[in-house]
Coordinates of C-alpha atoms and ligand atoms in Angstrom, one line a residue:
X212 CA 23.2 16.5 38.2
X213 CA 23.7 14.5 35.0
X214 CA 20.3 13.6 33.4
X215 CA 19.6 11.0 30.8
X216 CA 16.3 9.6 29.5
X217 CA 15.0 7.9 26.4
X218 CA 11.8 7.5 24.4
X219 CA 10.9 5.0 21.7
X220 CA 10.0 6.0 18.2
X221 CA 7.4 3.3 18.0
X222 CA 4.3 5.3 17.3
X223 CA 2.4 8.5 18.1
X224 CA 3.4 10.2 21.3
X225 CA 0.6 10.2 23.8
X226 CA -0.4 12.1 26.8
X227 CA 1.3 9.6 29.1
X228 CA 4.6 10.1 27.4
X229 CA 4.2 13.8 27.5
X230 CA 3.0 14.2 31.2
X231 CA 5.0 11.3 32.6
X232 CA 8.3 12.0 30.9
X233 CA 8.6 14.9 28.4
X234 CA 7.5 17.7 30.7
X235 CA 10.1 16.6 33.2
X236 CA 12.7 16.4 30.5
X237 CA 12.1 20.0 29.6
X238 CA 12.0 21.1 33.3
X239 CA 15.3 19.4 34.0
X240 CA 17.2 20.4 30.8
X241 CA 20.7 21.8 31.2
X242 CA 24.1 21.4 29.6
X243 CA 24.4 18.1 31.3
X244 CA 21.2 16.5 30.2
X245 CA 21.0 13.9 27.4
X246 CA 17.8 12.8 25.8
X247 CA 17.8 9.8 23.4
X248 CA 15.4 8.7 20.7
X249 CA 15.9 5.0 21.4
X250 CA 15.5 3.5 17.9
X251 CA 17.3 0.3 18.8
X252 CA 14.7 -0.3 21.5
X253 CA 11.9 -0.1 18.8
X254 CA 13.5 -3.0 16.9
X255 CA 12.2 -5.3 19.6
X256 CA 8.7 -4.8 18.0
X257 CA 7.8 -5.9 14.6
X258 CA 8.2 -2.4 13.1
X259 CA 8.2 -1.5 9.4
X260 CA 11.5 0.1 8.4
X261 CA 9.8 3.0 6.6
X262 CA 7.7 3.6 9.6
X263 CA 10.6 3.5 12.0
X264 CA 12.5 6.1 9.9
X265 CA 9.4 8.4 9.8
X266 CA 8.7 7.9 13.5
X267 CA 12.4 8.7 14.4
X268 CA 12.3 11.9 12.4
X269 CA 9.0 13.0 13.9
X270 CA 10.1 12.2 17.4
X271 CA 13.2 14.3 17.1
X272 CA 11.1 17.2 15.9
X273 CA 8.6 16.5 18.8
X274 CA 11.4 16.7 21.4
X275 CA 12.3 20.2 20.2
X276 CA 8.6 21.1 19.8
X277 CA 7.8 20.3 23.5
X278 CA 10.6 22.6 24.6
X279 CA 14.0 21.0 24.6
X280 CA 16.5 23.6 23.5
X281 CA 19.3 22.3 21.3
X282 CA 21.6 25.0 22.5
X283 CA 21.2 23.6 26.1
X284 CA 20.3 19.9 26.1
X285 CA 21.7 17.1 24.0
X286 CA 19.1 15.4 21.9
X287 CA 20.5 12.4 19.9
X288 CA 19.6 9.2 18.2
X289 CA 20.6 6.1 20.1
X290 CA 21.8 4.0 17.0
X291 CA 24.1 6.9 16.0
X292 CA 26.2 6.4 19.1
X293 CA 27.8 3.0 18.8
X294 CA 28.7 2.5 22.5
X295 CA 25.0 1.9 23.4
X296 CA 25.0 -1.5 21.6
X297 CA 28.6 -2.2 22.7
X298 CA 28.1 -1.6 26.4
X299 CA 24.8 -3.5 26.2
X300 CA 26.7 -6.6 25.2
X301 CA 29.2 -6.2 28.1
X302 CA 26.3 -5.8 30.5
X303 CA 24.4 -8.8 29.1
X304 CA 27.4 -10.8 30.1
X305 CA 26.9 -9.7 33.7
X306 CA 23.1 -10.0 33.8
X307 CA 21.3 -13.2 34.7
X308 CA 18.5 -14.8 32.6
X309 CA 16.4 -15.1 35.8
X310 CA 16.5 -11.4 36.6
X311 CA 15.5 -10.5 33.0
X312 CA 12.6 -13.0 32.8
X313 CA 11.3 -11.5 36.1
X314 CA 10.8 -8.0 34.5
X315 CA 7.0 -7.2 34.5
X316 CA 7.0 -5.5 31.1
X317 CA 8.7 -8.5 29.6
X318 CA 6.3 -10.9 31.1
X319 CA 3.3 -8.9 29.9
X320 CA 4.6 -8.4 26.4
X321 CA 5.9 -12.0 26.0
X322 CA 2.5 -13.3 27.2
X323 CA 0.6 -11.1 24.7
X324 CA 2.9 -12.1 21.8
X325 CA 3.2 -15.8 22.5
X326 CA 6.6 -16.2 20.8
X327 CA 9.0 -13.3 21.3
X328 CA 12.5 -12.2 20.3
X329 CA 15.6 -12.3 22.4
X330 CA 15.7 -8.5 22.1
X331 CA 12.5 -8.2 24.1
X332 CA 14.2 -10.1 26.9
X333 CA 17.5 -8.2 26.8
X334 CA 15.8 -4.8 26.2
X335 CA 16.2 -3.6 29.9
X336 CA 20.0 -4.3 29.6
X337 CA 20.2 -2.0 26.6
X338 CA 18.3 0.6 28.7
X339 CA 20.8 0.2 31.5
X340 CA 23.6 0.8 29.0
X341 CA 21.9 4.0 27.8
X342 CA 21.8 5.3 31.3
X343 CA 25.2 4.1 32.6
X344 CA 27.2 5.4 29.6
X345 CA 26.5 9.0 30.6
X346 CA 27.4 8.6 34.3
X347 CA 23.8 9.6 34.9
X348 CA 22.7 10.7 38.3
X349 CA 19.0 11.3 37.5
X350 CA 16.6 9.6 35.1
X351 CA 13.2 11.3 34.5
X352 CA 10.7 8.5 33.7
X353 CA 7.1 7.5 34.2
X354 CA 6.1 4.9 36.8
X355 CA 6.3 2.0 34.3
X356 CA 10.1 2.3 34.0
X357 CA 10.8 2.0 37.8
X358 CA 11.7 -1.7 37.6
X359 CA 14.0 -1.2 34.6
X360 CA 15.7 1.5 36.4
X361 CA 16.2 -0.7 39.4
X362 CA 17.9 -3.3 37.1
X363 CA 20.2 -0.6 35.8
X364 CA 21.2 0.3 39.4
X365 CA 21.8 -3.4 40.2
X366 CA 23.9 -4.0 37.1
X367 CA 25.9 -0.9 37.9
X368 CA 26.6 -2.0 41.5
X369 CA 27.4 -5.5 40.5
X370 CA 29.9 -4.3 37.8
X371 CA 31.5 -1.8 40.2
X372 CA 31.9 -4.5 42.9
X373 CA 33.3 -7.1 40.5
X374 CA 35.5 -4.9 38.2
X375 CA 36.1 -1.6 40.2
X376 CA 34.4 1.7 40.3
X377 CA 33.1 2.4 36.7
X378 CA 29.5 3.6 36.8
X379 CA 27.6 6.2 38.7
X380 CA 24.5 4.7 40.4
X381 CA 21.4 6.5 38.9
X382 CA 18.2 7.6 40.6
X383 CA 14.8 8.0 39.0
X384 CA 12.8 11.2 38.9
X385 CA 9.2 10.2 38.8
X386 CA 6.6 13.1 38.8
X387 CA 4.2 13.3 41.7
X388 CA 1.2 13.7 39.3
X389 CA 1.1 12.3 35.7
X390 CA 3.5 9.4 36.4
X391 CA 0.9 6.9 35.3
X392 CA -1.7 8.3 32.9
X393 CA -4.4 5.7 32.4
X394 CA -6.3 4.6 29.3
X395 CA -9.4 6.9 28.8
X396 CA -11.5 3.8 28.0
X397 CA -10.1 1.5 30.6
X398 CA -8.7 3.4 33.6
X399 CA -7.3 0.2 35.1
X400 CA -4.5 0.0 32.5
X401 CA -1.9 2.6 31.5
X402 CA -2.2 4.6 28.3
X403 CA 0.2 2.9 26.0
X404 CA 1.6 3.0 22.4
X405 CA 1.6 -0.8 22.1
X406 CA -2.0 -1.6 23.2
X407 CA -4.4 -0.8 20.5
X408 CA -6.9 1.5 22.1
X409 CA -7.7 4.4 19.7
X410 CA -10.3 6.2 21.8
X411 CA -8.5 5.5 25.1
X412 CA -5.2 7.0 23.9
X413 CA -4.9 10.7 23.5
X414 CA -2.0 11.5 21.2
X415 CA -0.4 14.9 21.5
X416 CA -1.1 15.7 17.8
X417 CA -4.8 14.7 17.9
X418 CA -7.0 17.3 16.3
X419 CA -9.0 19.6 18.7
X420 CA -12.2 17.7 17.6
X421 CA -10.6 14.3 18.5
X422 CA -9.3 15.6 21.9
X423 CA -12.8 16.9 22.7
X424 CA -14.5 13.7 21.6
X425 CA -12.0 11.4 23.5
X426 CA -12.3 13.4 26.7
X427 CA -16.1 13.5 26.5
X428 CA -16.3 9.8 26.0
X429 CA -13.7 9.0 28.7
X430 CA -15.1 6.3 31.0
X431 CA -16.1 7.6 34.5
X432 CA -18.8 6.3 36.8
X433 CA -22.4 6.8 37.7
X434 CA -22.4 8.2 41.2
X435 CA -22.3 11.8 40.1
X436 CA -19.9 13.0 42.8
X437 CA -16.8 14.9 41.5
X438 CA -14.0 13.7 43.8
X439 CA -10.4 12.6 43.5
X440 CA -10.3 9.0 44.7
X441 CA -8.3 6.4 42.7
X442 CA -10.0 3.4 44.4
X443 CA -13.6 4.4 44.0
X444 CA -13.3 6.6 40.9
X445 CA -10.4 5.7 38.7
X446 CA -11.7 7.2 35.5
X447 CA -12.5 10.6 37.0
X448 CA -9.2 10.6 39.0
X449 CA -7.3 10.0 35.8
X450 CA -9.0 13.0 34.3
X451 CA -8.3 15.1 37.4
X452 CA -4.7 14.0 37.4
X453 CA -4.3 15.0 33.7
X454 CA -5.9 18.3 34.5
X455 CA -3.6 18.8 37.4
X456 CA -0.5 18.1 35.4
X457 CA -1.3 20.8 32.8
X458 CA -2.4 23.4 35.3
X459 CA -0.1 22.8 38.3
X460 CA -3.2 22.8 40.6
X461 CA -3.9 19.9 43.0
X462 CA -6.3 17.2 41.7
X463 CA -8.5 17.5 44.8
X464 CA -8.6 21.3 44.5
X465 CA -9.7 21.0 40.8
X466 CA -12.4 18.5 41.8
X467 CA -13.8 20.9 44.4
X468 CA -14.6 23.4 41.7
X469 CA -17.0 21.1 39.9
X470 CA -20.4 19.5 40.5
X471 CA -20.9 18.0 37.1
X472 CA -18.7 15.6 35.1
X473 CA -19.6 17.3 31.9
X474 CA -18.3 20.7 32.9
X475 CA -15.1 19.2 34.2
X476 CA -14.6 17.3 30.9
X477 CA -15.3 20.3 28.8
X478 CA -12.9 22.5 30.7
X479 CA -10.2 19.8 30.6
X480 CA -10.7 19.4 26.8
X481 CA -10.2 23.1 26.3
X482 CA -7.1 23.2 28.5
X483 CA -5.6 20.3 26.7
X484 CA -6.3 21.8 23.3
X485 CA -4.6 25.1 24.4
X486 CA -1.6 23.2 25.9
X487 CA -1.1 21.1 22.8
X488 CA -1.8 23.6 20.1
X489 CA 1.6 25.5 20.2
X490 CA 3.5 22.2 20.4
X491 CA 1.8 21.0 17.2
X492 CA 2.6 24.4 15.5
X493 CA 6.3 24.2 16.4
X494 CA 6.3 20.6 15.3
X495 CA 5.0 21.5 11.8
X496 CA 7.5 24.3 11.4
X497 CA 10.4 22.0 12.4
X498 CA 9.2 19.2 10.1
X499 CA 9.2 21.6 7.2
X500 CA 13.0 21.9 7.4
X501 CA 14.5 18.4 7.4
X502 CA 18.0 19.8 6.7
X503 CA 17.9 21.8 9.9
X504 CA 16.6 18.8 11.9
X505 CA 19.4 16.6 10.5
X506 CA 21.9 19.3 11.6
X507 CA 20.4 19.4 15.1
X508 CA 20.5 15.6 15.4
X509 CA 24.2 15.5 14.4
X510 CA 25.0 18.3 16.8
X511 CA 23.4 16.1 19.6
X512 CA 25.1 12.9 18.3
X513 CA 28.5 14.6 18.4
X514 CA 28.0 15.8 21.9
X515 CA 26.8 12.4 23.2
X516 CA 29.5 10.3 21.4
X517 CA 32.6 11.3 23.3
X518 CA 30.9 10.9 26.7
X519 CA 29.6 7.5 25.8
X520 CA 32.9 6.4 24.3
X521 CA 34.9 7.4 27.4
X522 CA 32.6 5.2 29.6
X523 CA 32.6 2.3 27.2
X524 CA 36.4 2.3 27.0
X525 CA 36.7 2.3 30.7
X526 CA 34.2 -0.5 31.1
X527 CA 35.8 -2.6 28.4
X528 CA 39.2 -2.2 29.8
X529 CA 38.0 -3.0 33.3
X530 CA 36.6 -6.3 32.0
X531 CA 39.9 -7.2 30.4
X532 CA 39.3 -6.3 26.7
X533 CA 42.6 -5.1 25.2
X534 CA 42.4 -1.6 23.6
Ligands
TYM899 P1 8.6 4.6 26.3 O1 9.0 5.0 25.0 O2 7.6 3.5 26.4 O3 8.0 5.8 27.1 C1 8.7 7.1 27.2 C2 8.4 7.7 28.5 O4 7.0 7.9 28.7 C3 6.6 7.3 30.0 N1 5.2 6.8 29.9 C4 4.2 7.1 30.7 N2 4.2 8.0 31.7 C5 3.0 8.1 32.3 N3 1.9 7.5 31.9 C6 1.9 6.6 30.9 N4 0.8 6.0 30.5 C7 3.1 6.4 30.2 N5 3.5 5.6 29.2 C8 4.8 5.9 29.0 C9 7.6 6.2 30.2 O5 7.7 5.9 31.6 C10 8.9 6.8 29.7 O6 9.5 7.6 30.7 N6 12.3 1.8 28.0 C11 11.9 3.2 27.8 C12 12.8 4.0 27.0 C13 14.2 4.0 27.4 C14 14.7 4.8 28.5 C15 16.1 4.6 28.4 C16 14.2 5.6 29.5 C17 15.2 3.4 26.7 N7 16.4 3.8 27.3 C18 17.0 5.1 29.4 C19 15.0 6.1 30.4 C20 16.4 5.9 30.3 C21 10.5 3.1 27.2 O7 10.2 2.2 26.5 O8 9.8 4.3 27.2

């Protein structure tokens, strides 16, 4: 099993990132897993250079703080491994404009922004390059990345058919609960870094007071019945699913233990505070030693690079580029 996944350094890491992806990364870590801080992807947004630098450093520390072990898994920074951008170009020359404009995330973001950059359109091809460079068999992601993953599979199959066997066809690992954590203020849309919803987004480094406040104010409904039912009770079901993800109990089973929303919210807030506290403490310790963090990143970069270079060379030569 070869695992690869990525996360963007484009802002604070929220509960959706943590439950939808990072907990699975930690669970699936082994010597053949690769986890990238995908800084090149963040350039598709209008991000301030100083902020990107700060976010990238903090995200590397966060990956170790949530439990990735540098002695086991490879944690690296995408832009430090040149074949990502190189393979992305080769794949762009096999992808069609139509299939990229059909990507739901592109359509949503392009609509919101009015005018958009070419990078926003080609972003899923860069993601495909990230995955295919490592001959990845499994990609742990949240639900919102399914379509991008499907594109990576299609591009790989197309390339293999046209130029000969080059890439492994990857599969997604999407968690049964927590794959789609919704906004606490609007449970019809997913919790997101890019949508501005300060009280609807719970960041993993929020203070205990903020966590309590956000959970207490989370939108539910007025029928007073504690039940797990996404159609009738999306707000409450979101809270139950979050609770389930951090306790490994079934959402319906948790619901059965409560008669009042207030009690459920208060226990959930306590459980979240206790889950996130040690992560924050490890993060602070890691951030206090930048030299050590830099060392860990270059360790990861150096492990990732030869794997990526080998696949890139093979793909380039298959396409007719002279070495
Ligand atoms: P990104 O940075 O937006 O999110 C990182 C991971 O968090 C998951 N996620 C969620 N899961 C559940 N509920 C939510 N509300 C929620 N919001 C985000 C995402 O599904 C993702 O797994 N394109 C990717 C990054 C990427 C990548 C890759 C992923 C680049 N290259 C290669 C896998 C493999 C992205 O923007 O994720």
